[in-house]
Coordinates of C-alpha atoms in Angstrom, one line a residue:
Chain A
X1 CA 19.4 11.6 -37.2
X2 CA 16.0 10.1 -37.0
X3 CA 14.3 13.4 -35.7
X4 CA 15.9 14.9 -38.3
X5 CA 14.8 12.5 -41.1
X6 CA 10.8 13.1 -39.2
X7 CA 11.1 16.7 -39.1
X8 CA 12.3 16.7 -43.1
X9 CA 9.3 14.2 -43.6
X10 CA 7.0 16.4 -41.9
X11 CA 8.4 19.6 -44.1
X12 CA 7.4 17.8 -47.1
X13 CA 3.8 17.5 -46.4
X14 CA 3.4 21.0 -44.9
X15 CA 5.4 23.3 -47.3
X16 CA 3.4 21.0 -49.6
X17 CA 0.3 22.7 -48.5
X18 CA 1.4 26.1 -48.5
X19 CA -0.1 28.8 -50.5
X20 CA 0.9 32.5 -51.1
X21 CA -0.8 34.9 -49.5
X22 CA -3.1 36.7 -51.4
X23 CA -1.9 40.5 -52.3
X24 CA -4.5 41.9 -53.8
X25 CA -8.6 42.3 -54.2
X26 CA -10.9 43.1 -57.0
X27 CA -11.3 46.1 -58.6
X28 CA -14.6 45.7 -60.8
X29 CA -14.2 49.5 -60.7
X30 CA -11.6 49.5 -63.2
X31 CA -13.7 48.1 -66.0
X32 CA -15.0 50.5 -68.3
X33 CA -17.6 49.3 -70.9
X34 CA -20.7 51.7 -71.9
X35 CA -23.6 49.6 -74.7
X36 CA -22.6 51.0 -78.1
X37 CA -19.3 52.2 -78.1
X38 CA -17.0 49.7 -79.0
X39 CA -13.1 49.3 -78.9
X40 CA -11.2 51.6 -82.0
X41 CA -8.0 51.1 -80.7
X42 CA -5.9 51.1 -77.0
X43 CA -2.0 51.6 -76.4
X44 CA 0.3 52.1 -73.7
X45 CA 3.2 55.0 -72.3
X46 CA 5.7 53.0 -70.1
X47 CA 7.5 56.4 -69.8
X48 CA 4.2 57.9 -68.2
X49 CA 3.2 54.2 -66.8
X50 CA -0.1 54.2 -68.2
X51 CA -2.2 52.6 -71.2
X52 CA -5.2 53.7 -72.9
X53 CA -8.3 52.6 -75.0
X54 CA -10.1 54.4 -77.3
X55 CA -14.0 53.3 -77.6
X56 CA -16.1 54.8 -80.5
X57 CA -19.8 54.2 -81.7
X58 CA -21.1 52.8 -84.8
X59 CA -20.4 55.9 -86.8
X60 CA -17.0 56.9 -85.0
X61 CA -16.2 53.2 -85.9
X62 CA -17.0 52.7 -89.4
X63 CA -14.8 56.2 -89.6
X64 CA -11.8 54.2 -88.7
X65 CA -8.9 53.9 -91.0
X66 CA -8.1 56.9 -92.4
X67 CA -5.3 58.5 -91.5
X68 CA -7.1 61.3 -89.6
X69 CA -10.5 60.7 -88.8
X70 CA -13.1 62.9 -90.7
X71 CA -15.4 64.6 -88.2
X72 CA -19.1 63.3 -88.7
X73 CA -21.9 65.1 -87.1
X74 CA -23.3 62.1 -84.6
X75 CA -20.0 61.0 -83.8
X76 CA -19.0 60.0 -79.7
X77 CA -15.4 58.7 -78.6
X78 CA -14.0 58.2 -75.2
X79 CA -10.7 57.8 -74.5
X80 CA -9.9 56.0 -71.3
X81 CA -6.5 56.2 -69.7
X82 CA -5.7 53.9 -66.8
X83 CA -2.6 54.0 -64.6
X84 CA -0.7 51.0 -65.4
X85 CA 1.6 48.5 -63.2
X86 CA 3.4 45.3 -63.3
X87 CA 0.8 42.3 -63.5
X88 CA 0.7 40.9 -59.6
X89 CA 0.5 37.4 -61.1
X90 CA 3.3 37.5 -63.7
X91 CA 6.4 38.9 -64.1
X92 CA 7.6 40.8 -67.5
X93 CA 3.8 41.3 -67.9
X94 CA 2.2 45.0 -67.2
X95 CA -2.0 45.6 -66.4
X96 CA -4.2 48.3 -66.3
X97 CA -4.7 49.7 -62.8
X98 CA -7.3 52.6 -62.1
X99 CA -8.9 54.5 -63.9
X100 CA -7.1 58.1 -64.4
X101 CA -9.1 60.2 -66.9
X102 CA -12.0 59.6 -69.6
X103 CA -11.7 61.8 -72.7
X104 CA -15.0 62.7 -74.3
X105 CA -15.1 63.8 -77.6
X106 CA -18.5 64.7 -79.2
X107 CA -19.2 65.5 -82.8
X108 CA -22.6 67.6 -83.8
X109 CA -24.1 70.0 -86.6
X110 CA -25.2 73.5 -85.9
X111 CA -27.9 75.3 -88.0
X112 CA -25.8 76.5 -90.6
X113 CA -24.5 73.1 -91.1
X114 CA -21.4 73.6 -89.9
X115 CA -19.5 70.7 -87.8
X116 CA -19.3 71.4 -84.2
X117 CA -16.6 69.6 -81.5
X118 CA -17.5 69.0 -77.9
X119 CA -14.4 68.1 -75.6
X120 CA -14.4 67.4 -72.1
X121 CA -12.2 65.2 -69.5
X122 CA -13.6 63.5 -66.2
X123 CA -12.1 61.8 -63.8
X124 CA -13.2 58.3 -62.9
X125 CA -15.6 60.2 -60.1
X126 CA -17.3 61.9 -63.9
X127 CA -15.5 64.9 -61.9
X128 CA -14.7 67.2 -65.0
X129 CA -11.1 68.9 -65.2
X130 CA -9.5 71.8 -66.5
X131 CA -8.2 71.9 -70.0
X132 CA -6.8 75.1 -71.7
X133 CA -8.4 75.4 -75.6
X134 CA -4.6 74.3 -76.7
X135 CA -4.5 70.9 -74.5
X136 CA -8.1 70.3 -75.8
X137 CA -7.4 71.3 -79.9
X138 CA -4.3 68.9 -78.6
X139 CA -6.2 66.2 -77.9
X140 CA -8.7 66.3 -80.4
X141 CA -5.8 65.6 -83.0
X142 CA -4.4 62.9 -81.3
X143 CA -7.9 61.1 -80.9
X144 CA -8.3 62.0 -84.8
X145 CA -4.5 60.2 -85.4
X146 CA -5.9 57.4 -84.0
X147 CA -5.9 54.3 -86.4
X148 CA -8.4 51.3 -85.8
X149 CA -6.7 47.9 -84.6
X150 CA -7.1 45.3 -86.8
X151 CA -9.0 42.3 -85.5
X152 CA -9.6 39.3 -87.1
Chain B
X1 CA -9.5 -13.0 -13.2
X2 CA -9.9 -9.8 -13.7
X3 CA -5.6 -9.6 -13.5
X4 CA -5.7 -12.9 -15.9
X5 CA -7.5 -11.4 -18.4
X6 CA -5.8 -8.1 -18.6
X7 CA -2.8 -10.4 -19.1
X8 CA -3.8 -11.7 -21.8
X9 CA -5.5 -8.9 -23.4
X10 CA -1.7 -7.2 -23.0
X11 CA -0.2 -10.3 -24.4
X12 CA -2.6 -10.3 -27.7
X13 CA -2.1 -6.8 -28.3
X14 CA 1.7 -7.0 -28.3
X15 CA 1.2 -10.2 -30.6
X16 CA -0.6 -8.1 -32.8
X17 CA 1.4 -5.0 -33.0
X18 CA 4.1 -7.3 -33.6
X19 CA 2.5 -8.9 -36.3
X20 CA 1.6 -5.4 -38.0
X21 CA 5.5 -4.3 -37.6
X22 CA 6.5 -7.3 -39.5
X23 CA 4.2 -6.8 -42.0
X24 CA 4.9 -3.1 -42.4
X25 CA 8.6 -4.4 -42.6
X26 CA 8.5 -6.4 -44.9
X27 CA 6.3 -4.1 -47.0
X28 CA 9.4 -1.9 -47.0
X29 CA 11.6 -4.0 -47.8
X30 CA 9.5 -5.0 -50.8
X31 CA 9.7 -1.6 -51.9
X32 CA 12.8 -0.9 -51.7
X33 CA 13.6 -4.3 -54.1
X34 CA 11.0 -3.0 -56.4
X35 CA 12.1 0.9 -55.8
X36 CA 12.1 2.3 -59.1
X37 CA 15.4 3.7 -60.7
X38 CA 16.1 6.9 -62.6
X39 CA 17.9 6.5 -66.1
X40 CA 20.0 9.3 -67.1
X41 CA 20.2 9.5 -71.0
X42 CA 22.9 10.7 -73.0
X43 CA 22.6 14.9 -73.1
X44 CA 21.7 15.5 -76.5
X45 CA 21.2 19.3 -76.9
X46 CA 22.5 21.0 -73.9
X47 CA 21.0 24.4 -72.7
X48 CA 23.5 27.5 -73.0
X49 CA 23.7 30.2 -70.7
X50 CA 26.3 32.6 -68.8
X51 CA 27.5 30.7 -66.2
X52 CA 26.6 32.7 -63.3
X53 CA 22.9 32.2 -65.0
X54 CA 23.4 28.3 -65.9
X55 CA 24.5 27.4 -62.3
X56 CA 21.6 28.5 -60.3
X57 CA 19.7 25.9 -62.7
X58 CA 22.1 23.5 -62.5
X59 CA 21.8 23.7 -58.7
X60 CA 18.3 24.0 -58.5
X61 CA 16.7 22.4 -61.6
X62 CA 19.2 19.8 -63.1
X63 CA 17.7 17.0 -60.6
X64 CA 14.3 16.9 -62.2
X65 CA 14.7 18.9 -65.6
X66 CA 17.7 17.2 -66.7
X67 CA 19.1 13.8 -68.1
X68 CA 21.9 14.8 -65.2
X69 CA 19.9 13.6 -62.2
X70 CA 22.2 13.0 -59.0
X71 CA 20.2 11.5 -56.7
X72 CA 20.9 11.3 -52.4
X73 CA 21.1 8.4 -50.9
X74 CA 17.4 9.4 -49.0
X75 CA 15.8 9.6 -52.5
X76 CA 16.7 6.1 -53.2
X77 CA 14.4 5.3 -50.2
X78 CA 11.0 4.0 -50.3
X79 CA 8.7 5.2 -50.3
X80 CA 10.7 8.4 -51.0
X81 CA 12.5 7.1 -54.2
X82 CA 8.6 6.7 -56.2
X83 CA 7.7 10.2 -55.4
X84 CA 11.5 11.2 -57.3
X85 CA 10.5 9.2 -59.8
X86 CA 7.6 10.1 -60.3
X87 CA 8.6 13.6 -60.0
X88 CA 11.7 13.7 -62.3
X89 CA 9.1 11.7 -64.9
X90 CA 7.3 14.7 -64.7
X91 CA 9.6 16.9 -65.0
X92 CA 11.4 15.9 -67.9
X93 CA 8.4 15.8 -70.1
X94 CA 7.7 19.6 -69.6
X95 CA 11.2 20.9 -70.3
X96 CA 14.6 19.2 -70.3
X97 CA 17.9 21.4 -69.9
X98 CA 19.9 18.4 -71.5
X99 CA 17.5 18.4 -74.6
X100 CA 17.0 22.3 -74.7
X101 CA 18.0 22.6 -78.1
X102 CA 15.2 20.3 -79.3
X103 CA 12.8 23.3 -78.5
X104 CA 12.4 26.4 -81.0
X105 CA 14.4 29.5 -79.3
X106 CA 10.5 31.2 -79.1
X107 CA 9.4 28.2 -77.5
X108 CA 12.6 28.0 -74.9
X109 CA 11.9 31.7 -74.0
X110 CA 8.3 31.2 -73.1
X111 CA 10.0 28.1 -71.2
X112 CA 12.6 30.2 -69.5
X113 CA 9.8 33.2 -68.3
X114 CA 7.7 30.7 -67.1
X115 CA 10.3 28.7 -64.8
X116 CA 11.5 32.6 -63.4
X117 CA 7.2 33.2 -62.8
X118 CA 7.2 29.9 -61.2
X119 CA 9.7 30.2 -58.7
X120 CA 8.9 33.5 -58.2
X121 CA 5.0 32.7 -57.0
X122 CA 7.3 29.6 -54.8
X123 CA 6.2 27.0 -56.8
X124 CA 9.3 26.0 -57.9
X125 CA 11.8 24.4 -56.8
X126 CA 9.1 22.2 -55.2
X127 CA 9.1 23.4 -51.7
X128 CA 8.6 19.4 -50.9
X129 CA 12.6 19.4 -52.7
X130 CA 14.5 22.0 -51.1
X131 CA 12.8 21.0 -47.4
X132 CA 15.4 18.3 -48.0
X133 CA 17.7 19.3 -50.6
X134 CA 18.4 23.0 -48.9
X135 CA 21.5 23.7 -51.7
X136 CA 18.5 23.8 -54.3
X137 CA 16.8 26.6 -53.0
X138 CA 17.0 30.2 -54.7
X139 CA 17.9 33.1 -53.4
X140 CA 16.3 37.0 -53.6
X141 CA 19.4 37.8 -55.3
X142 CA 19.7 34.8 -57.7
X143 CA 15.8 35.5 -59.0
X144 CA 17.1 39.1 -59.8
X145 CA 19.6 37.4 -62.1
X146 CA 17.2 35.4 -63.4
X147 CA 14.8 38.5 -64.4
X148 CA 17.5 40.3 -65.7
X149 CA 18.5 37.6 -68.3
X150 CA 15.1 36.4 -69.3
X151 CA 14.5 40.8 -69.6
X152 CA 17.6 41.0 -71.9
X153 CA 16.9 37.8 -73.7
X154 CA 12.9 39.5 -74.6
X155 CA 14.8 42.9 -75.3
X156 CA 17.4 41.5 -77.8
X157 CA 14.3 39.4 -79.3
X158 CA 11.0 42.1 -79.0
X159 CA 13.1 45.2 -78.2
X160 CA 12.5 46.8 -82.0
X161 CA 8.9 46.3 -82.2
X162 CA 7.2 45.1 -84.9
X163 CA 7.8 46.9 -88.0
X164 CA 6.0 45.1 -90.9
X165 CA 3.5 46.5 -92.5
X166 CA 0.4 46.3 -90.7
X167 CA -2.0 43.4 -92.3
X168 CA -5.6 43.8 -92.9
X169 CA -7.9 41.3 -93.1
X170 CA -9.0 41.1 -96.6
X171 CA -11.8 38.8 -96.9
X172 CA -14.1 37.7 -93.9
X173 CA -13.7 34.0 -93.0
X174 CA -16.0 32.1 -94.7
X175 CA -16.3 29.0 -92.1
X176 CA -15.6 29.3 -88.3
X177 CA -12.2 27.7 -87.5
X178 CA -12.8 25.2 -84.8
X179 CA -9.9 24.1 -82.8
X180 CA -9.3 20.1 -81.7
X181 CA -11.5 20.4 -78.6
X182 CA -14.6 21.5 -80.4
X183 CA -14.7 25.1 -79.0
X184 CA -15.5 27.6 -82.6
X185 CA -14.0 31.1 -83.3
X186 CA -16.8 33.6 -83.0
X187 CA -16.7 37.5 -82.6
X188 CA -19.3 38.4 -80.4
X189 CA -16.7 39.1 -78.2
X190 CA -16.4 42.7 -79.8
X191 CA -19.1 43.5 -78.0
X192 CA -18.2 42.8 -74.7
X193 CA -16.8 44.6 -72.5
X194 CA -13.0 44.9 -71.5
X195 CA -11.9 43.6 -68.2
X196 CA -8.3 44.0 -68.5
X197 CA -5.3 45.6 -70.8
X198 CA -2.1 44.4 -70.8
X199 CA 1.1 43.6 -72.6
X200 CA 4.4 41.7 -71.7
X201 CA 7.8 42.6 -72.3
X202 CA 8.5 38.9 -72.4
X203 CA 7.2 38.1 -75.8
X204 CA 6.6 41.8 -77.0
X205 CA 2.6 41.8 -77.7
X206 CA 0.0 43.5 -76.1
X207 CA -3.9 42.1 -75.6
X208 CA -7.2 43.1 -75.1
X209 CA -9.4 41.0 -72.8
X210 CA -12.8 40.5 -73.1
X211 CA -15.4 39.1 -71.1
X212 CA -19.4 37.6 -71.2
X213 CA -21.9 39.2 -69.2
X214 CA -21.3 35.9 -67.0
X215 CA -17.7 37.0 -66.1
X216 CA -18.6 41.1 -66.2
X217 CA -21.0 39.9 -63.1
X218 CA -18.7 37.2 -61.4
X219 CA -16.4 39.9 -61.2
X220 CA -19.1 42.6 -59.8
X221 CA -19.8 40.3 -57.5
X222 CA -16.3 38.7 -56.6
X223 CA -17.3 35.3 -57.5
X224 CA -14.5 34.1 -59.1
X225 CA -13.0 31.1 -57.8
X226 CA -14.4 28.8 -59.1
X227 CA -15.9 30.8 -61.9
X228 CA -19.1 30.3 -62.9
X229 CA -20.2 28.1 -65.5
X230 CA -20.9 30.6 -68.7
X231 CA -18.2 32.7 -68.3
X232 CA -16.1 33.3 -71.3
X233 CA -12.8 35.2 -71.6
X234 CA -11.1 36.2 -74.8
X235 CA -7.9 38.2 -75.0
X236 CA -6.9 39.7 -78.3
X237 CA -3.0 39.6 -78.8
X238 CA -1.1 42.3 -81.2
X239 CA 2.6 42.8 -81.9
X240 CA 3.8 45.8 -80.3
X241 CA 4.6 48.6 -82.8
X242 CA 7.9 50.5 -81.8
X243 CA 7.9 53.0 -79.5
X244 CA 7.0 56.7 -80.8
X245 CA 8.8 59.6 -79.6
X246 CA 6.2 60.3 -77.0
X247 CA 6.7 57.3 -75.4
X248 CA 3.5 55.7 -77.3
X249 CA 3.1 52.0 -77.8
X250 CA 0.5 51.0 -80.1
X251 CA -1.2 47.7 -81.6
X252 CA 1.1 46.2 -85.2
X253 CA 0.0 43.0 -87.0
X254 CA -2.7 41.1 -85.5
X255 CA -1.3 37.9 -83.9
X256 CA -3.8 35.7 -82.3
X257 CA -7.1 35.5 -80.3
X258 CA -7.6 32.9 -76.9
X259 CA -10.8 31.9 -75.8
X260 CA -11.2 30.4 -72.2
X261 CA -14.6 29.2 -71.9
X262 CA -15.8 27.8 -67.8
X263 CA -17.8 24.9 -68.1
X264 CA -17.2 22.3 -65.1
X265 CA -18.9 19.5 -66.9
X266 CA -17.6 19.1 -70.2
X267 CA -13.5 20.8 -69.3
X268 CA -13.1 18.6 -66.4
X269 CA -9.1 18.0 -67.0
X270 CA -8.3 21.2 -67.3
X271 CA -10.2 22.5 -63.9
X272 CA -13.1 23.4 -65.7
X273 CA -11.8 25.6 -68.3
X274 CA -11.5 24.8 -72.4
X275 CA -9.1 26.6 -73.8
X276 CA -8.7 27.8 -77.8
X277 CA -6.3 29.9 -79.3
X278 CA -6.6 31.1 -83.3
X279 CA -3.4 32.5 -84.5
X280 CA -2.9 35.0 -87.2
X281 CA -5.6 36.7 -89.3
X282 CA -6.4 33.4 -90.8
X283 CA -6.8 32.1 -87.8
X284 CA -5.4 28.8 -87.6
X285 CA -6.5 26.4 -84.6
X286 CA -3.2 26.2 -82.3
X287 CA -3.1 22.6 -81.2
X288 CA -2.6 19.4 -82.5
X289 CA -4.1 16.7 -80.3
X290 CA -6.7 17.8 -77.1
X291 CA -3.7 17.7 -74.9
X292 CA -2.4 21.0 -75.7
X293 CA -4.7 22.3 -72.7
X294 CA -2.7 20.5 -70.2
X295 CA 0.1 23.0 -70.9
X296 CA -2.8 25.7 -70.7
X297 CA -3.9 24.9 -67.2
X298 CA 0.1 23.9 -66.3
X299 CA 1.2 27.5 -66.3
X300 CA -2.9 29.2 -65.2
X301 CA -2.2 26.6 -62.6
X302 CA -0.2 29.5 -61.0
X303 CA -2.9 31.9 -60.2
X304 CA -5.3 29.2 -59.0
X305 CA -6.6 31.4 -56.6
X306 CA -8.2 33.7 -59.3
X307 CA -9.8 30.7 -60.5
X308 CA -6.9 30.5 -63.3
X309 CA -7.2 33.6 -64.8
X310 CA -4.3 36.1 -64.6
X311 CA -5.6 39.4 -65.9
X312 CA -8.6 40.5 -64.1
X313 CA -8.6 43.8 -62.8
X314 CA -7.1 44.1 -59.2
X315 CA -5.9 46.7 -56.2
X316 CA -3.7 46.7 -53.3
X317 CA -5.5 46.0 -50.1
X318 CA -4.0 49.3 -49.2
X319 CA -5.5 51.6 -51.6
X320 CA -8.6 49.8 -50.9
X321 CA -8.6 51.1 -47.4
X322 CA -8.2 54.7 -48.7

């Protein structure tokens, strides 16, 4: 009985002390942040597991709340789409994860004033990848659908 | 001589370790007069639950979070019986199953995530508790019930998304709202950059989190426990809209902003972090007195080895090794 009440005693101050082990490490490659593009909007697919944010720069941004974006010469977006998993530290929540694609849409003028588009996709390596013209004319419109987030 | 005096050297150190045993003794015994006892008030608003659900808390939560305490005869024990006191003191204050319905339903939700988060990272039961009270320990199987409720509860609660129209702010605020503790709205924070994008089924928003150049580089550098002084976090919280038929999720009404700002001098109750939340587009200070950072750091407390932040970007060891 006594050995028993010491080992109990002895459990209390060690499982006190007992941490988790650590399951994970920093990624500082998943932040994406380039000076002057700022956030439009982000979102997330739990059917594809993955969530997305789309930056714009001071003319993309100021271009923001119609219902399809007009295209103005002098216009950049990126569209960043991370894989995304259940937050490590709490349960019910859900996290970006790495980085899976970055969507570049540029927006110029040619000559005869006429408003050009420039689409491309890189990986997270700025490794660029195939898109047919549909999947690009694709995802042009759904960058254009994009409405601004309100923030305070 | 020489046998003499180790005699008597013997005979004093017996004398004195006697004299340390009474003390000691009656010390004990003093304690146990003096031992403090736990009340158990009438149950006023009982928590409701299946009963497969309600059980496992009965079982493993009643003895602290409850006005149904049944102690064993080795908590009555001093020194033992202080640390239960002490302990069940706590423990009431932050949530009481026999006053449940004395909290909002939104405010018993966040409650009932939180106590399946904490005894999911093993902080709860107290690991000091089940080493002697083995019945009170959960099982794998019992924290899947657990999740499944709290999931279900959310679902019935968030599951439709928010459909109101979405708000715009219509005026800039004039003044910066400043909440209790002294920390001031601001928006440079648009500017940052993101470090992390989440949302949580659990109370059906979705965030944005910002941080300074301070944290951008703390996290370059894997400095972040402690964090340094300077670095500033601020998560931008939305409704979730409903789901579209591609499976899209995106941003509804605005529906707060929360600041964590690292300064080891002047937050030194909350481990170094002040805390600030401004909720809805008016952006009201959340908080009524200073304390409400207790409850803050009470539930960062969990991911104390990230320096109390939870969403910072993170791998798997594994992938790392690729």
């Amino acid at each position: 009985m006594k050995i028993k009440i010491l080992q109990c005693f002895i459990a209390h101050f060690i499982l006190a002390g007992c941490t988790h082990a650590d399951k994970t490490i920093l990624a500082p490659e998943f932040v994406f942040g380039e000076e002057n593009l700022h956030v439009i909007t982000s979102g997330f697919n739990r059917r594809k597991s993955t969530n997305f944010t789309l930056y714009g720069n001071a003319i993309a941004i100021n271009n923001g709340s119609d219902s399809s974006r007009s295209l103005l010469p002098g216009q950049v977006y990126k569209l960043v789409t991370w894989k995304q998993k259940p937050n490590p530290y709490w349960f019910g929540g859900y996290i970006n994860d790495e980085i899976l694609t970055i969507e570049i849409l540029k927006v110029s003028q040619s000559g005869n004033r006429v408003v050009q588009t420039d689409y491309h996709v890189e990986n997270s390596k700025k490794e660029i990848l195939h898109r047919n013209d549909s999947e690009k004319q694709s995802r042009i419109k759904f960058i254009r659908e994009q409405k601004a987030s309100v923030f305070p | 001589m020489f046998i003499d005096m180790n005699f008597f050297q013997s005979n004093s150190s017996r004398k004195l370790t006697g004299i340390i045993l009474i003390i000691l003794f009656a010390g004990l015994i003093g304690m146990q007069v003096a031992t403090p006892s736990i009340q158990n008030p009438a149950v006023s608003g009982e928590f409701k639950a299946p009963k497969e659900i309600k059980s496992i808390f009965e079982r493993s939560c009643y003895d602290c979070h409850s006005n149904e305490t049944k102690l064993q005869w080795f908590d009555k024990l001093a020194p033992f019986s202080y640390m239960v006191a002490a302990d069940v003191r706590e423990a009431r204050k932050r949530y009481n199953f026999s006053t449940w319905d004395s909290i909002s339903p939104a405010d018993q939700e966040v409650k009932l995530w939180y106590m399946v988060n904490m005894i999911e990272a093993g902080k709860m039961p107290l690991p000091q508790y089940t080493a002697v009270h083995r019945k009170a320990r959960i099982t794998d199987e019992e924290l899947s019930l657990l999740k499944t409720y709290v999931t279900q509860l959310s679902h019935r609660n968030h599951g439709a998304g928010d459909t109101a129209k979405i708000k715009v702010v219509n005026k800039s605020i004039a003044s910066r709202p400043k909440s209790i503790n002294g920390i001031s709205y601001f928006d440079d924070y648009k500017s940052w950059k993101v470090i992390a994008s989440t949302n949580r089924l659990d109370n059906g928003t979705m965030r944005l989190v910002y941080g300074n150049d301070i944290t951008v580089k703390a996290i370059n550098e894997k400095t972040i426990n402690p964090w340094p002084d300077g670095a500033i976090i601020v998560k931008v919280v939305w409704n979730m809209q409903p789901e579209d038929g591609e499976g899209t999720t995106k941003p509804g009404n605005f529906n707060n902003v929360q600041m964590m700002i690292k300064d080891s001098k002047k937050f030194t109750d909350t481990e170094g972090w002040g805390f600030a939340r401004f909720n809805g587009l008016e952006l009201k200070p959340y908080g009524n007195t200073v304390a409400f950072a207790v409850s803050c750091i009470n539930c960062h407390r969990l991911v104390s080895k990230n320096g109390f932040v939870f969403d910072i970007p993170t791998r798997t060891p594994e992938l790392a090794i690729k």
